[in-house]
XYZ file of C-alpha atoms in Angstrom:
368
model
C 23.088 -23.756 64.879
C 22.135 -27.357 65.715
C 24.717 -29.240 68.019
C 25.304 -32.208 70.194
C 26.127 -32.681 73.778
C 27.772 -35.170 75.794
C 25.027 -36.889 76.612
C 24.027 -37.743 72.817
C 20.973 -34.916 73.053
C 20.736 -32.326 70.413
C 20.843 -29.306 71.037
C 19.892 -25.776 69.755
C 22.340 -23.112 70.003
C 20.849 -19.396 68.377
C 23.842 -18.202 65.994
C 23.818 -14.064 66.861
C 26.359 -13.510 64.354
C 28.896 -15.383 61.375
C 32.383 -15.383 62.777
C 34.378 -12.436 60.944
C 37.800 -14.124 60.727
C 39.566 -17.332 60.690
C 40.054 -17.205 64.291
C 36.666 -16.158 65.598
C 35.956 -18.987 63.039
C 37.809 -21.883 64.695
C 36.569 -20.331 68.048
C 33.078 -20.558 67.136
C 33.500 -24.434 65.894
C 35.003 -25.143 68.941
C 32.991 -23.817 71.409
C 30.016 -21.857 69.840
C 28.730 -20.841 73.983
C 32.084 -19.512 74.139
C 33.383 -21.897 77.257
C 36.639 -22.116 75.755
C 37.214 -18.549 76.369
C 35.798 -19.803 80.194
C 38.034 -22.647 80.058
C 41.471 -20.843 79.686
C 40.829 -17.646 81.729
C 38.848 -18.481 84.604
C 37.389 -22.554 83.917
C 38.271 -24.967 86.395
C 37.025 -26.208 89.542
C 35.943 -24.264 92.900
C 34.759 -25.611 96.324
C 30.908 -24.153 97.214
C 30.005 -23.927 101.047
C 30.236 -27.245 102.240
C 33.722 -27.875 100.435
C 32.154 -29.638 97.303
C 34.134 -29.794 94.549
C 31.645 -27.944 91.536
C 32.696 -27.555 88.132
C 32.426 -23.787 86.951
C 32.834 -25.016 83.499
C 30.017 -25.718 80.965
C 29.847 -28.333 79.298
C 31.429 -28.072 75.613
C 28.945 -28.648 72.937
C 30.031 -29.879 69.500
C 28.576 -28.296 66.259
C 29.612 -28.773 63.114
C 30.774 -25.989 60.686
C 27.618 -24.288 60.150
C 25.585 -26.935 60.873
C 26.726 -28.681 57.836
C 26.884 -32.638 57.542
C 30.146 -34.202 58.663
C 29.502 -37.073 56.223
C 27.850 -36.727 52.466
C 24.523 -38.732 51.526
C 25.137 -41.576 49.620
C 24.643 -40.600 45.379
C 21.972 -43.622 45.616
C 18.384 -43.437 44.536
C 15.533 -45.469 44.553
C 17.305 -48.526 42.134
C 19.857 -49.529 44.768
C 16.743 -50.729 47.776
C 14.557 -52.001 44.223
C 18.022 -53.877 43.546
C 18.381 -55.257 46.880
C 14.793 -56.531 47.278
C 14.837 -58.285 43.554
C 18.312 -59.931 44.881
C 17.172 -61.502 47.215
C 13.876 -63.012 45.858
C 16.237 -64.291 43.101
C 18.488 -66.080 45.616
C 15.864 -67.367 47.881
C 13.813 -68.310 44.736
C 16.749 -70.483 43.168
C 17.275 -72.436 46.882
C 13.453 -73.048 46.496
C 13.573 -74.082 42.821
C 16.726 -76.567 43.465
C 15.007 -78.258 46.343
C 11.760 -78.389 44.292
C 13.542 -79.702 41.930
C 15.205 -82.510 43.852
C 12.041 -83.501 45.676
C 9.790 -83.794 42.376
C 7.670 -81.109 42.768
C 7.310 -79.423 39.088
C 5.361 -76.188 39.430
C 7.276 -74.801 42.385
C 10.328 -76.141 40.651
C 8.852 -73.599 37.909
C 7.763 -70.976 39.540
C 11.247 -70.767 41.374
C 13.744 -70.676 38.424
C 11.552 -68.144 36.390
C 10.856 -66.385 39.587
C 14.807 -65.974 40.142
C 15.748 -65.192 36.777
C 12.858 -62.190 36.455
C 13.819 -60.493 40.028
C 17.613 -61.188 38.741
C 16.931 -59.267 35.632
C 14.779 -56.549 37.591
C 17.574 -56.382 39.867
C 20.397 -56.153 37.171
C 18.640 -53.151 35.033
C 17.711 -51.608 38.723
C 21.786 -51.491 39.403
C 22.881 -50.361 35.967
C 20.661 -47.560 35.731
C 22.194 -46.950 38.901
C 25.827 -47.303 37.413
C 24.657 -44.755 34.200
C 25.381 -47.330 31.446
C 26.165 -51.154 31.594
C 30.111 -50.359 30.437
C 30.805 -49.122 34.483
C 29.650 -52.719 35.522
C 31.660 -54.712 33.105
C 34.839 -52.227 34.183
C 34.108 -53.612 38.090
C 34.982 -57.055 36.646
C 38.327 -55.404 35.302
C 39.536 -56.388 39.058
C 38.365 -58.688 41.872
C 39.401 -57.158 45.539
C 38.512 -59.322 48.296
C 38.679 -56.087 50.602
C 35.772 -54.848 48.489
C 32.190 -55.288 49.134
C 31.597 -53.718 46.006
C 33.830 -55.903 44.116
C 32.944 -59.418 45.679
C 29.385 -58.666 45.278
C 29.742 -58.223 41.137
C 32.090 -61.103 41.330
C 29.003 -63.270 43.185
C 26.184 -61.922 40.612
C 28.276 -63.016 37.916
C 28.693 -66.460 39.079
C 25.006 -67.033 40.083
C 23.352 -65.336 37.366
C 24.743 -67.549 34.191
C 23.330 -70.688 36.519
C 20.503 -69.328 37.357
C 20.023 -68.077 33.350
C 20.551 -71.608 32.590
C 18.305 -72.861 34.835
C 15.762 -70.541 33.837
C 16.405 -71.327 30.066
C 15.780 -75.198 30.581
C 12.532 -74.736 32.190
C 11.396 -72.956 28.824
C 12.435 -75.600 26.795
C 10.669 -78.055 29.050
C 7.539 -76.013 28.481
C 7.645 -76.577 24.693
C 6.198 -79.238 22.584
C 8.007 -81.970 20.964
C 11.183 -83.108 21.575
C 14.452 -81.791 21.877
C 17.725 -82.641 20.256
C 21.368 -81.648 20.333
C 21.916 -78.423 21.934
C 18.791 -77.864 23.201
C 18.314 -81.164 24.250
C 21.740 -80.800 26.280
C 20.539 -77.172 27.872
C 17.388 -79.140 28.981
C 19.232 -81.914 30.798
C 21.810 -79.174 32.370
C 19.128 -77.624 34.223
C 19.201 -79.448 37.434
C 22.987 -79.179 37.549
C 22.889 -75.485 37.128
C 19.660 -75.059 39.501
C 22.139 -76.815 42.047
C 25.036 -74.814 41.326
C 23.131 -71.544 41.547
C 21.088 -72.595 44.944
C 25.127 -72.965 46.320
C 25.553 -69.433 45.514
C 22.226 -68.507 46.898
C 22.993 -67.516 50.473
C 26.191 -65.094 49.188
C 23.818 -63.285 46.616
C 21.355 -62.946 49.566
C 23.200 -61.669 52.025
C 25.845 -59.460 50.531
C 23.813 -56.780 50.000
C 23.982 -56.107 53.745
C 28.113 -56.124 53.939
C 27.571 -53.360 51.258
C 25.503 -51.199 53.358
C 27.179 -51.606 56.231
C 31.009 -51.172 54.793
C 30.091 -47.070 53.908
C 30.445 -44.164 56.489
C 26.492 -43.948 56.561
C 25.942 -44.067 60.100
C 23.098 -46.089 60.280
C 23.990 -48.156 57.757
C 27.487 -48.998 59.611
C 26.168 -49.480 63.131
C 24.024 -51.800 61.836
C 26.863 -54.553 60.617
C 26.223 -56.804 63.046
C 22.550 -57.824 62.399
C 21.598 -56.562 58.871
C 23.247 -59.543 57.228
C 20.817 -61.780 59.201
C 18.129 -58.972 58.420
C 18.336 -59.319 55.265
C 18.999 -63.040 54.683
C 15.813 -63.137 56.851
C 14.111 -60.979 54.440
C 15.091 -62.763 51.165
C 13.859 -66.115 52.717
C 10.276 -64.691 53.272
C 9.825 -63.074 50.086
C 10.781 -66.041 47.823
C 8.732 -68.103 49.653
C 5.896 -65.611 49.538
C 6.476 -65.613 45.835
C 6.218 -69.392 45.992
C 3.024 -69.446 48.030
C 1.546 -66.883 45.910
C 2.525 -68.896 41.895
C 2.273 -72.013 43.064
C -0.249 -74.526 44.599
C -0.980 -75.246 48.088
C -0.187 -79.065 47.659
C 3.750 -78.255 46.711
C 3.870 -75.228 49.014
C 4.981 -77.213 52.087
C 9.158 -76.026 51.977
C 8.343 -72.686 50.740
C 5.837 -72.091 53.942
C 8.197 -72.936 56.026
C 11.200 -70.653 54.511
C 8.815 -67.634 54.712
C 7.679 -68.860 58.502
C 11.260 -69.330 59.543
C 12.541 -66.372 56.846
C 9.847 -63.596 58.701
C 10.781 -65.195 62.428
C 14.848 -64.667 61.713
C 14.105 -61.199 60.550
C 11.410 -59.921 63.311
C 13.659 -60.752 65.710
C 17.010 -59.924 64.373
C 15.595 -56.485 63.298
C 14.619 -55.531 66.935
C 18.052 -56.634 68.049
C 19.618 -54.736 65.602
C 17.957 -51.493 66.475
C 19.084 -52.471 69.987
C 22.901 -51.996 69.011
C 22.578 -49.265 67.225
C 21.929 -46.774 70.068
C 21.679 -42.987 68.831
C 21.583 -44.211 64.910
C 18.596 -46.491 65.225
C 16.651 -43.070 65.672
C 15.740 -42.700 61.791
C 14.745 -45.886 61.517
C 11.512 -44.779 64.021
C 10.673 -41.278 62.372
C 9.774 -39.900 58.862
C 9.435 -41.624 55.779
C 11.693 -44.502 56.900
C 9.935 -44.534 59.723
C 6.874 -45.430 58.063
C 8.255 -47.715 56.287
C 9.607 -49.494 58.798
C 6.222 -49.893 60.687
C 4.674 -51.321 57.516
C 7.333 -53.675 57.048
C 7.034 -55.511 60.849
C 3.415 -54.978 60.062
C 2.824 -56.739 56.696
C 5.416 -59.420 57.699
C 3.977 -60.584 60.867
C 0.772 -60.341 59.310
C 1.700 -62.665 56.439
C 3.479 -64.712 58.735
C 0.459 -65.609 60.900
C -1.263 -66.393 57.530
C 1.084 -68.394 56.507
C 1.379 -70.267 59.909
C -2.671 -70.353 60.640
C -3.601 -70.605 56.950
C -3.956 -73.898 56.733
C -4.350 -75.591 52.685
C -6.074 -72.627 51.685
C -4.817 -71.276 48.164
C -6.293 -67.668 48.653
C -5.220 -67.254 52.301
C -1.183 -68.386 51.017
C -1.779 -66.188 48.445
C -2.072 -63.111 50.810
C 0.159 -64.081 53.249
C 2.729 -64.497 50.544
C 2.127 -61.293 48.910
C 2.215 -59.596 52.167
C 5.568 -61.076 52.990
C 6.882 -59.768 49.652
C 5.529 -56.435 51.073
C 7.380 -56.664 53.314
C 10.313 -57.319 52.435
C 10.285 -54.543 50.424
C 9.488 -52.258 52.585
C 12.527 -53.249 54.961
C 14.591 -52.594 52.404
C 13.532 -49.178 51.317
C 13.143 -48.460 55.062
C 16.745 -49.281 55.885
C 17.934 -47.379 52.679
C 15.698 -43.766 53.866
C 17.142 -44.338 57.362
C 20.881 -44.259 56.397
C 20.406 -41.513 53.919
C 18.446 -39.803 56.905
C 21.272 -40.089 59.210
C 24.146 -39.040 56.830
C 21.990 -35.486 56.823
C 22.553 -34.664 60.577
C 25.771 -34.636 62.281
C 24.905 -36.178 65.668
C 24.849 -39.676 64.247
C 28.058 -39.117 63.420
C 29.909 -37.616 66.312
C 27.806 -39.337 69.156
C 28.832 -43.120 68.122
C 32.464 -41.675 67.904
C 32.171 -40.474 71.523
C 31.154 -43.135 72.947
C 33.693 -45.810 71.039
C 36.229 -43.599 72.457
C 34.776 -43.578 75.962
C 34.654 -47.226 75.909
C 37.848 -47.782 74.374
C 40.035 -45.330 74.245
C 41.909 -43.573 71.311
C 43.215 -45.981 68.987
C 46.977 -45.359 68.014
C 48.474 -47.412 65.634
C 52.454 -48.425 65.119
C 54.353 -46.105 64.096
């Protein structure tokens, strides 16, 4: 049976026999060496030669029942990181397209507002094939609970995505011939507006995502609060602007070059800082799949961040670097998704963290 020591190592304790009551039961979760029997007859502490004070007592080493998790693996598949990444190229893609819009330059203008309202859509079908059938996310707007991460975030989607629909819509209709009158004349003209309105609710639809994650019991998800919002935000800046470098040309690229530069930099650097803080439950996020993962995310984003930096006006050169940065960014967000399901599965990033809160400060007792 696997357990966990003091010290945060795991250990491996050989199971001879299944308890064959309820009390050899409790007994055995307790103290599977048997050191609780120790403890009450003879434990304590005795002097050796020289009048030290030794303990005679071994250590007690925690196990959960049977080895079993303590915490259940989030339900989630492989639509909730796809949803995450597509989020945030929709955000950072409608703060590009607003400010592309305000400065005059048409094609990133363009490629930003159809950008956001394709990774919105991806992102949208990504969640409710999640959810089973698009009735469970109309029922989440039956409610809005500002204690709910769940419940702000479908609150923020449906503000930004009508904007960034309408956005979207009056870019077509500036792509058509001839000219437009009445309605569609009036959905043309609304487009800045609602570019505006939707690059306001950028940053929320961006970085949200991240409160979600870190508000569950997943261990590595919820050791992480403190940095994955900037992770993430991070993230969403490089891959829009990757998206921009890669649809758009060189000569309108400027503000998108510098949102992936600046987007890559805040992430790099807030991701090492983050595995920092999470002590024990930063382990996943180095081994397996995530692990991999991981690697190829710091990997293809420095890599496209260098391009992007050292690239010069060179159309194919942005091109890579921006479609390494999108790469990237997904990447980190599978990565981070593996490592919390990862560290649901094994009981010591559960139990260790709770040690050492309670080491630090204490038991927390609350009013009566």
């Amino acid at each position: 049976m696997t357990g966990v020591g003091r010290d945060g190592q795991q250990s491996s304790t050989p199971q001879t026999e299944a308890p064959t009551d309820q009390t050899d039961s409790a007994s055995a979760l307790r103290h599977p060496t048997g050191g609780s029997d120790r403890l009450r007859r003879g434990g304590g502490r005795g002097r050796g030669r020289k009048g030290k004070v030794e303990s005679v007592v071994p250590e007690a080493e925690f196990t959960s029942y049977y080895g079993r998790p303590i915490v259940k693996p989030s339900p989630w598949e492989h639509d909730i990181p796809a949803y995450l990444f597509a989020g945030g190229v929709a955000a950072g893609s409608s703060l590009l397209a607003a400010g592309a819009d305000l400065t005059d330059r048409p094609s990133m203008r363009r490629s930003g507002r159809l950008g956001a309202i394709a990774a919105l859509t991806f992102s949208m079908v990504a969640l409710v094939h999640d959810l089973g059938k698009p009735s469970r996310f109309l029922n989440m707007l039956r409610v809005a609970k500002p204690t709910s991460p769940m419940s702000v975030g479908t609150w923020i989607l449906s503000f930004y995505g009508p904007f960034a629909g309408a956005a979207a819509a009056s870019e077509v209709l500036s792509m058509l011939p001839g000219e437009r009158k009445g309605v569609l004349r009036l959905a043309e003209v609304a487009g800045r507006p609602a570019g505006v309105v939707a690059a306001v609710a950028a940053p929320a639809v961006a970085s949200y995502t991240a409160v979600l994650l870190s508000d569950t019991a997943t261990p590595s998800w919820h050791e992480a609060f403190r940095e994955l919002p900037f992770v993430f935000v991070g993230s969403a800046a490089a891959a829009s602007g990757g998206l921009a470098m890669v649809t758009s040309p060189v000569a309108e690229t400027g503000p998108a070059r510098r949102l992936a530069a600046g987007g890559a930099l805040l992430e790099l650097v807030m991701e090492q800082r983050m595995e920092r803080s999470m002590g024990v439950t930063a382990e996943p996020l180095h081994h397996g799949h995530a692990g991999t993962l991981m690697k190829a995310a710091k990997a293809l984003t420095a890599a496209g961040a260098v391009g992007t930096l050292l690239g010069g006006r060179s159309r194919a050169v942005a091109a890579l670097s921006g479609a390494a940065m999108m790469a990237g960014s997904a990447c980190l967000r599978f990565g981070v998704f593996e490592a919390g399901q990862e560290s649901a599965k094994d009981p010591k990033y559960v139990v260790v963290p709770q040690r050492q809160r309670l080491a630090e400060h204490g038991p927390t007792r609350f009013p009566a």
